[in-house]
Short mmCIF file of C-alpha atoms and ligand atoms in Angstrom, two decimals:
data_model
loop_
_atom_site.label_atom_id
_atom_site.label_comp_id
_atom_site.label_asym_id
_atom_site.label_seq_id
_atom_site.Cartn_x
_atom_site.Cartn_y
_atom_site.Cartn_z
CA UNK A 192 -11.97 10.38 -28.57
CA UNK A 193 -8.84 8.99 -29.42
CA UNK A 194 -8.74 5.48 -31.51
CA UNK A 195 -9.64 2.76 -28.90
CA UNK A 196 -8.56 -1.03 -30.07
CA UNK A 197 -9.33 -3.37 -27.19
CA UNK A 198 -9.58 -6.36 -29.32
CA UNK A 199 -7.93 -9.63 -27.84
CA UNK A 200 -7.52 -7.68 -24.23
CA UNK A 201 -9.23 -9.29 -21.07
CA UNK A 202 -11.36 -7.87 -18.86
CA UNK A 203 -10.19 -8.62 -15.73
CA UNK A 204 -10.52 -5.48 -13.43
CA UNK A 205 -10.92 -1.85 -14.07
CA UNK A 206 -7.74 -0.64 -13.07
CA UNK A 207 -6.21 -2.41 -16.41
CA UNK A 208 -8.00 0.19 -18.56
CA UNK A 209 -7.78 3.67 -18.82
CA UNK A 210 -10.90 6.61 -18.54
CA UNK A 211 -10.60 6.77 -22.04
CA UNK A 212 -11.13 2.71 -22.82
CA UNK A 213 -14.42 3.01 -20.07
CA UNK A 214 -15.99 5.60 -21.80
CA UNK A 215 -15.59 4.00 -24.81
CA UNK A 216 -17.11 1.36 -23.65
CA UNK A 217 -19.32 2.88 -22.10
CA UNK A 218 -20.21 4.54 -25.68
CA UNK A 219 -20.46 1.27 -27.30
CA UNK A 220 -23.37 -0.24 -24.78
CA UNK A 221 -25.56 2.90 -25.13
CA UNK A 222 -25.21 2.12 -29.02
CA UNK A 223 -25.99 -1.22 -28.37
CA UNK A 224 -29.07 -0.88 -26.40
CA UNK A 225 -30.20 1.77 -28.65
CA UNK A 226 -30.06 -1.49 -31.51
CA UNK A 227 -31.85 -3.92 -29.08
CA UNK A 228 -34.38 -1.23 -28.44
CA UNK A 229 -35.13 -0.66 -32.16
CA UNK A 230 -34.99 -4.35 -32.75
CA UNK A 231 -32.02 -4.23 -35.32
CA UNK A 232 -30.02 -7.79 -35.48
CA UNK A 233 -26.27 -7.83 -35.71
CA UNK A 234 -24.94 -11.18 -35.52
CA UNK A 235 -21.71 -9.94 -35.65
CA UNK A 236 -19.75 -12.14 -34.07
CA UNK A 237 -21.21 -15.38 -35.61
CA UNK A 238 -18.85 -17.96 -35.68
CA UNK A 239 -17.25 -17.50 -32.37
CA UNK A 240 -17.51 -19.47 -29.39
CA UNK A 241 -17.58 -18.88 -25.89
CA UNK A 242 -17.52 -20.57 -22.49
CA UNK A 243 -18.84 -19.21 -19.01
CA UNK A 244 -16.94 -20.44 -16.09
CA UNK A 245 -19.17 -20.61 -13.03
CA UNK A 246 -18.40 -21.55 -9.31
CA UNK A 247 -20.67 -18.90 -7.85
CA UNK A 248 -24.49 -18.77 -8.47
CA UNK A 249 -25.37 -15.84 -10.62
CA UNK A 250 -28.96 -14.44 -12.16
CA UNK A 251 -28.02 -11.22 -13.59
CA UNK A 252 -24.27 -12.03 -14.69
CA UNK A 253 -25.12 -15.05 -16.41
CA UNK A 254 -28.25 -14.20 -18.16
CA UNK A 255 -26.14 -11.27 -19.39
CA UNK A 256 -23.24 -13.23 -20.84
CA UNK A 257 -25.97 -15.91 -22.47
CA UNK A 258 -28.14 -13.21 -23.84
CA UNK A 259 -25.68 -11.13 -25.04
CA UNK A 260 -23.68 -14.02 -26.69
CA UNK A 261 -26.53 -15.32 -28.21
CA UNK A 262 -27.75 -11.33 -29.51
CA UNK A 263 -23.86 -11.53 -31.31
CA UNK A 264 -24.34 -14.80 -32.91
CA UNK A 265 -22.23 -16.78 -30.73
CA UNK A 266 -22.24 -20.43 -29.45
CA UNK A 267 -22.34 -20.60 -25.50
CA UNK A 268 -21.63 -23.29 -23.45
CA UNK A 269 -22.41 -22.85 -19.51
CA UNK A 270 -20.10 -24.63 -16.63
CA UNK A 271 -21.79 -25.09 -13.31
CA UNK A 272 -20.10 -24.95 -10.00
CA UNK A 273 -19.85 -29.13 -10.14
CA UNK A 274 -19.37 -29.88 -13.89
CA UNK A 275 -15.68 -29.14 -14.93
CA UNK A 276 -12.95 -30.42 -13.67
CA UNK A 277 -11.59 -27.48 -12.67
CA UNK A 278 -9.67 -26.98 -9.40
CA UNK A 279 -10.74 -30.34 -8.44
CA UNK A 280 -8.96 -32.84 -10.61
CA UNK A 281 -6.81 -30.20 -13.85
CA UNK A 282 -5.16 -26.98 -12.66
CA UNK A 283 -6.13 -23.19 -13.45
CA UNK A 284 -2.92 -23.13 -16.07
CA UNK A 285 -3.91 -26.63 -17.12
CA UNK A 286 -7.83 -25.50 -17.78
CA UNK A 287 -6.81 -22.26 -19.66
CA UNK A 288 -5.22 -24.10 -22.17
CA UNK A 289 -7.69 -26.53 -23.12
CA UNK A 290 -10.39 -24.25 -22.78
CA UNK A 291 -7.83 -21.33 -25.18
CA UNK A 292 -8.21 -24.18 -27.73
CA UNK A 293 -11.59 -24.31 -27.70
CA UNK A 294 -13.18 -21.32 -27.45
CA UNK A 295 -13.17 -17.29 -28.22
CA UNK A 296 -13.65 -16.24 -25.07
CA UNK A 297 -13.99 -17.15 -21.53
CA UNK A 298 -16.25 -15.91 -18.47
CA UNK A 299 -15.08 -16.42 -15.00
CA UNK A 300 -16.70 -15.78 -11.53
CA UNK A 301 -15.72 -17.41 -8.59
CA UNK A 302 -12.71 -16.81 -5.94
CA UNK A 303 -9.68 -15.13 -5.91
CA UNK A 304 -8.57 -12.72 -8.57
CA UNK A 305 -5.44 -15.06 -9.25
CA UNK A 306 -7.47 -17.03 -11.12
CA UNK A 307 -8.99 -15.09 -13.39
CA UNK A 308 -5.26 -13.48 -14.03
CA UNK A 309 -4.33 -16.89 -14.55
CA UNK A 310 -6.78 -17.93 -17.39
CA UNK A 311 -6.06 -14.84 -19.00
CA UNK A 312 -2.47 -15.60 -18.89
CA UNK A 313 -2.84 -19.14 -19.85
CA UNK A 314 -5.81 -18.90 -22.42
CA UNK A 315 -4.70 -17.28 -24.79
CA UNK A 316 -8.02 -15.49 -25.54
CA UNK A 317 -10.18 -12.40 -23.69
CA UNK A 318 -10.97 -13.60 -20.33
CA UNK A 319 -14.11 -11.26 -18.62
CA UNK A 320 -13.99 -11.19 -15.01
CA UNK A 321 -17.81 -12.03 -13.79
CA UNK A 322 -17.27 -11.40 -10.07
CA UNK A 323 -14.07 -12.71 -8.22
CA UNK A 324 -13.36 -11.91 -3.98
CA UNK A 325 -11.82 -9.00 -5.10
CA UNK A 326 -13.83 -6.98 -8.10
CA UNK A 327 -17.24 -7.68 -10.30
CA UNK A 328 -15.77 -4.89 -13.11
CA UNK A 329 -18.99 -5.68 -15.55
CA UNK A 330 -21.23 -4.64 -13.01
CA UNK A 331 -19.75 -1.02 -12.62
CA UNK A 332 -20.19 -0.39 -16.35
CA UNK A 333 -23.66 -1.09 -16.17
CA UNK A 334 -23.53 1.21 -12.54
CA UNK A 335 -22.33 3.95 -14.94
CA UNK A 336 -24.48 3.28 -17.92
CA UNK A 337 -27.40 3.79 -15.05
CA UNK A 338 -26.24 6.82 -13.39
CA UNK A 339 -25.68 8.61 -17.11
CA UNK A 340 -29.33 7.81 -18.08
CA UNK A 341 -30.66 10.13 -14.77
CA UNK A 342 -27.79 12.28 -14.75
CA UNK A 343 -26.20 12.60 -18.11
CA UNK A 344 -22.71 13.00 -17.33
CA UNK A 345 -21.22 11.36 -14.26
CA UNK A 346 -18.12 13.27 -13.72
CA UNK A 347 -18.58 15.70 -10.12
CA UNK A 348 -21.16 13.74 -8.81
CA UNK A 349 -21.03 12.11 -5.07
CA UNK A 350 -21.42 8.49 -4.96
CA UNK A 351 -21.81 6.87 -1.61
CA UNK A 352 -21.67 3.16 -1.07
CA UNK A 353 -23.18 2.05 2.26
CA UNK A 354 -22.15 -0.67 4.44
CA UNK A 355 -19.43 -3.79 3.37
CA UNK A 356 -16.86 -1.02 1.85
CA UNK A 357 -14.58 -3.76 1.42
CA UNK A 358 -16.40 -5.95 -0.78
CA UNK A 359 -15.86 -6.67 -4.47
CA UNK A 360 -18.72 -4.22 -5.31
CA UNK A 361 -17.42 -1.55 -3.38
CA UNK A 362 -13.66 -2.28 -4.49
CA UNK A 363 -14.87 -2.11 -7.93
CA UNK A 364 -17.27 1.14 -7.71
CA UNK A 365 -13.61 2.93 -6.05
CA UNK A 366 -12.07 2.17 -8.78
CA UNK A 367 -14.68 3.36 -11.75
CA UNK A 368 -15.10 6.67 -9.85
CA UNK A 369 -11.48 7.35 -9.81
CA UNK A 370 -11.40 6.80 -13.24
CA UNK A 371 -14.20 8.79 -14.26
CA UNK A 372 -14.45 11.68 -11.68
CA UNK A 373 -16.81 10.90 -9.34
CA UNK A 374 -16.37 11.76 -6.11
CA UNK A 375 -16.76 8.19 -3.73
CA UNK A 376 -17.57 8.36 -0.42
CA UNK A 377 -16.89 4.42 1.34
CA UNK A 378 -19.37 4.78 4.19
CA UNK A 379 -19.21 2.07 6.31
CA UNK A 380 -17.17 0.87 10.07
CA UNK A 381 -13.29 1.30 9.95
CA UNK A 382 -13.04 -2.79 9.87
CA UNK A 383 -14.42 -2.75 6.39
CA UNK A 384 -13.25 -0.13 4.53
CA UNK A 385 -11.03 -1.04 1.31
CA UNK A 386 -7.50 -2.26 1.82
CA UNK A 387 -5.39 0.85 2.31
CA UNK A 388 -3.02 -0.38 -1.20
CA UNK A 389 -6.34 0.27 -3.40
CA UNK A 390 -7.64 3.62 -1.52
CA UNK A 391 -3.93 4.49 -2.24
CA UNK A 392 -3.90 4.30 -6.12
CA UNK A 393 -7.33 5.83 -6.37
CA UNK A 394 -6.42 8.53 -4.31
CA UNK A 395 -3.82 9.45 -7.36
CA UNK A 396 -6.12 8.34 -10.12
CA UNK A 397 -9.16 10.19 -8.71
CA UNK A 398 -6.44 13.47 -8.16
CA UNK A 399 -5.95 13.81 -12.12
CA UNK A 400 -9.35 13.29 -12.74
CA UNK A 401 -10.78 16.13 -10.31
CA UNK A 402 -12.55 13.61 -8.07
CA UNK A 403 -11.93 12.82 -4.24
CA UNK A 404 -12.20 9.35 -2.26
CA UNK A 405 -13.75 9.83 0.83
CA UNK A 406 -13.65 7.06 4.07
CA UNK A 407 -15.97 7.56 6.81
CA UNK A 408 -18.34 5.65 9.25
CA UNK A 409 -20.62 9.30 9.81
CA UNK A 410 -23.59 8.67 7.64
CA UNK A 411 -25.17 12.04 8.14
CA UNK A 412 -21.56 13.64 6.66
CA UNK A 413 -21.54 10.95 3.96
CA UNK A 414 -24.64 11.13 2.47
CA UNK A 415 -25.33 15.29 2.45
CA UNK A 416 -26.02 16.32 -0.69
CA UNK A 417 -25.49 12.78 -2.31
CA UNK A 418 -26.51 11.95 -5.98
CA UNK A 419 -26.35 8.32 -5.74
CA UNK A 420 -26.49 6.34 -2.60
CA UNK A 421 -25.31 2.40 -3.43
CA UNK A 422 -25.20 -0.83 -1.68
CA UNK A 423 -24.94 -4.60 -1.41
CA UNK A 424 -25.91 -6.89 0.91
CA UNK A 425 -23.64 -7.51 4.11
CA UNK A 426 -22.34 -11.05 3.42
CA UNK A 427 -20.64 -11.54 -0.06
CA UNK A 428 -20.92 -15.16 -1.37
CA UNK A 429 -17.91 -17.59 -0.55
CA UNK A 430 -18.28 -15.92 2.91
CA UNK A 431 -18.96 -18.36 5.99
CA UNK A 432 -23.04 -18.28 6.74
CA UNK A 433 -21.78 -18.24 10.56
CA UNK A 434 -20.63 -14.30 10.45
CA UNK A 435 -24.14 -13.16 9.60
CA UNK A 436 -24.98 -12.34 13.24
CA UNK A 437 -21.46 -9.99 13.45
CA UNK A 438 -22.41 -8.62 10.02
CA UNK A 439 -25.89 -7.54 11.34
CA UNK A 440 -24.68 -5.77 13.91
CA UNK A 441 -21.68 -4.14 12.72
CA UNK A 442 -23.57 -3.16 9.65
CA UNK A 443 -27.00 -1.93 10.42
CA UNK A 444 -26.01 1.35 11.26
CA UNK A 445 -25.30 2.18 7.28
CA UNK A 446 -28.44 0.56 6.13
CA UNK A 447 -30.30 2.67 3.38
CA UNK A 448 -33.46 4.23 4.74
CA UNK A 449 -35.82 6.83 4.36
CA UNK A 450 -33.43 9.14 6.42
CA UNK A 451 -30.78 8.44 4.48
CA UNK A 452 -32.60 8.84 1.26
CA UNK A 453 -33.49 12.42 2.61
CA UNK A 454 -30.66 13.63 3.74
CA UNK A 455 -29.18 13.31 -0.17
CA UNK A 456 -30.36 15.45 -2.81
CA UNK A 457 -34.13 15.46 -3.65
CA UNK A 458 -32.58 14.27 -7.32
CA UNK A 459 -30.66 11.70 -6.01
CA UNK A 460 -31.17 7.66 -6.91
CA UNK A 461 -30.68 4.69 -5.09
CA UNK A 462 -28.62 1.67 -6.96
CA UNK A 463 -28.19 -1.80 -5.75
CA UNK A 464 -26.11 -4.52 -7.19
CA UNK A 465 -28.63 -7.35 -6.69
CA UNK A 466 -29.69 -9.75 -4.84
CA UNK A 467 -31.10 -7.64 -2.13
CA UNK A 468 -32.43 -8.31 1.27
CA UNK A 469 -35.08 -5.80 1.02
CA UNK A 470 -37.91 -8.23 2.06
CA UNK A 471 -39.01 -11.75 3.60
CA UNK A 472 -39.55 -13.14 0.04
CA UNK A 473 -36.50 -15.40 0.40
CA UNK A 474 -35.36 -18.58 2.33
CA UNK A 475 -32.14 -16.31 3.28
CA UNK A 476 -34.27 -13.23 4.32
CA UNK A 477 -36.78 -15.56 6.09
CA UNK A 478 -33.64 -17.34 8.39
CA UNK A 479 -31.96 -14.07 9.19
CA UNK A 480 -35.77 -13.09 10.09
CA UNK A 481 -36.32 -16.63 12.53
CA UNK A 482 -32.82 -16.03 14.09
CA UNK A 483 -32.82 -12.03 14.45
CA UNK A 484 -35.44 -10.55 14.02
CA UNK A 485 -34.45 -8.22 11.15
CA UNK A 486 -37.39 -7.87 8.33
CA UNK A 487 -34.94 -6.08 6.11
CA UNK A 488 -30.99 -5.87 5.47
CA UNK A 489 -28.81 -3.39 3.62
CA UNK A 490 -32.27 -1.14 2.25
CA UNK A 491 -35.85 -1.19 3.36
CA UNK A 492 -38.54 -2.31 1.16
CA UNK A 493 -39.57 1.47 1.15
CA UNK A 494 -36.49 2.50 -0.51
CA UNK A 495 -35.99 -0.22 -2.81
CA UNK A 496 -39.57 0.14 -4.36
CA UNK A 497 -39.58 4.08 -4.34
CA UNK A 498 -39.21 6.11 -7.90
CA UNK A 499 -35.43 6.79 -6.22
CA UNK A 500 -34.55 3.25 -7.05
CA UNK A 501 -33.59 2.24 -10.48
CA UNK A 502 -32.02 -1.08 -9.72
CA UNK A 503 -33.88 -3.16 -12.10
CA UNK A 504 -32.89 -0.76 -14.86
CA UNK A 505 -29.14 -1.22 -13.97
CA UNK A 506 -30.00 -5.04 -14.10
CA UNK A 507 -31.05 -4.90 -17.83
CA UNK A 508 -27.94 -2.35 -18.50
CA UNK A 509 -25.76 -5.75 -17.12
CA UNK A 510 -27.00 -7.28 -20.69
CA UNK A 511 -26.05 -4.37 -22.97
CA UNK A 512 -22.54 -3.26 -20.85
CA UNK A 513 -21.72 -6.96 -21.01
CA UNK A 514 -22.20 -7.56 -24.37
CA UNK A 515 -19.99 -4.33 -25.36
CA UNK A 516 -17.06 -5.71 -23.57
CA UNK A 517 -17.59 -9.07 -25.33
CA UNK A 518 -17.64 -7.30 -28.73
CA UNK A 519 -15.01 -4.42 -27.93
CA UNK A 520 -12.69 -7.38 -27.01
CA UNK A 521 -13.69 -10.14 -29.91
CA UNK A 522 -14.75 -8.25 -32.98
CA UNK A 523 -12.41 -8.18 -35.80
N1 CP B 66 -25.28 -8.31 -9.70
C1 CP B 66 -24.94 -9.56 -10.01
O1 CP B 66 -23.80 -9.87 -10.32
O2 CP B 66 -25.97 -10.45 -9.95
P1 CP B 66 -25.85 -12.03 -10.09
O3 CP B 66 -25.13 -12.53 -8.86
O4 CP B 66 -27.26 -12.50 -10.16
O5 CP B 66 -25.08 -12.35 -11.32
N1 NVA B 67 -20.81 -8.67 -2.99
C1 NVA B 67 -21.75 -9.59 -3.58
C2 NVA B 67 -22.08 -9.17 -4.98
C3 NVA B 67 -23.09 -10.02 -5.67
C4 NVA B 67 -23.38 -9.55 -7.06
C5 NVA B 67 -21.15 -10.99 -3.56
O1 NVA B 67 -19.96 -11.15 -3.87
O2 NVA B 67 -21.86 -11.93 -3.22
#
């Protein structure tokens, strides 16, 4: 590989790097969770300092950052949705630069991808994109990380994502399998397919990798012969709680299933972003339930807990992809 330097850059969305950077990233987590495994400590980036910006709720992304800051020897400091002044009363431009002066890095997820171009801009130091409208870039490099461990190499296999194509998942998950040579399938109704601008630069990027992008609404033709069959729930957060009854219907003819599961290869595995809407164990799942009658969403329980589905192992790959970026992009 040739000599990869992504010190000071941002990680802001995938199409910024090239194949090259990924996999060398990519590289650099399975080194790193080969450490944690073993138990070897490496503080190396004690010292530093780093803030995570937060106007979304999060689990996995957050946890991640924390975990993996603390793993490199770094100071954190957490912002809730409510506790900066942020947006409300100081500007995006006006933020960057007091936060640039403070810290090493900086976390965003929230709203549009302006913003998180903005702090970069502004900052003066990496900014990592935790989820925005548009993309949630960490969580494909822990996608990957996943797929490698069952597969070994990626490149040739067929991806298919299932239901809200036009999501910041599914935008995202285009984009890494263009880069890498994966062969995407967006399955899902014409109304929510990715905007035709992105489908149109992956096209070309997946073309010199030897990879296709695929748009359909057939789920028998999508998922033949799948390796990996992906979703996310149907309504993204920031999204108005009133369209969940459109959603439903529109979208629960791409749910993952049994059927689905079997018409992909026998080898094939099922990956899911998280939070999921596989059961009635949640206040969410429980009001769609009162109101519609629908005991699961996007997957069925009997998918989600099968040996097929290796979604909490792509959770704990969030910590070690997360804290590769962090040190590709801050380590001396
Ligand atoms: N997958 C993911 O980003 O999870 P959180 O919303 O819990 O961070
Ligand atoms: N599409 C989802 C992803 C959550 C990790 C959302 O934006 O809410």
């Amino acid at each position: 590989m040739k000599d990869i330097n992504l010190k000071g850059k941002s990680f802001l969305k995938l199409l910024d790097f090239s194949s090259d950077e990924i996999r060398y990233l990519l590289d650099l987590s399975k080194e790193l969770k080969d450490k944690k495994k073993k138990g070897i400590l490496h503080k190396d980036l004690e010292g530093k300092n780093i803030v995570l910006l937060f106007e979304k709720t999060s689990t996995r992304t957050r946890c991640a950052f924390e975990v993996a800051g603390y793993d490199l020897g770094m100071g954190v400091t957490y912002l809730d949705p409510n506790s900066s002044q942020m947006g409300h009363k100081e500007s995006i431009e006006d933020t960057a630069k007091v936060l640039g002066r403070m810290f090493d890095g900086i976390e965003y997820r929230g709203f549009e991808q302006e913003i998180v171009e903005k702090l970069a801009k502004y900052s003066g130091v990496p900014v990592w994109n935790g989820l925005t409208t548009e993309f949630h870039p960490t969580q494909m490099l822990a996608d990957v990380m996943t797929i490698e461990e069952n597969f070994v190499n990626s490149k040739g296999l067929k991806l298919v994502f299932m239901g809200d194509a036009r999501n910041n998942v599914a935008n995202s998950l285009m984009v890494v399998s263009a880069k890498l040579g994966i062969n995407f399938v967006a399955c899902g109704p014409k109304e929510n397919m990715p905007s035709a601008e992105l489908v149109e630069k992956c096209k070309v990027i997946a073309k010199e990798n030897d990879s296709t992008i695929t748009l359909t609404d057939d789920v028998i033709a999508a998922t033949k012969d799948a390796d990996v069959i992906y979703t996310d729930i149907w309504v993204s957060m920031g999204e108005e709680k009133s369209i969940w009854g459109d959603r439903i219907k529109l979208l629960s003819p791409y749910q993952v299933n049994k059927s689905v599961m079997q018409n992909a290869k026998a080898s094939a595995i099922f990956l899911h972003c998280l939070p999921s809407f596989h059961d009635l164990n949640t206040t969410v799942a429980k009001d769609i339930y009162d109101k519609y009658g629908l005991k699961e969403m996007e997957v069925t329980d009997e998918v989600f807990m099968s040996s097929q589905s290796k979604v909490f192992d792509e959770a704990e790959n969030r910590l070690h992809t997360i804290k590769a970026v962090m040190y590709a992009t801050l380590k001396d």
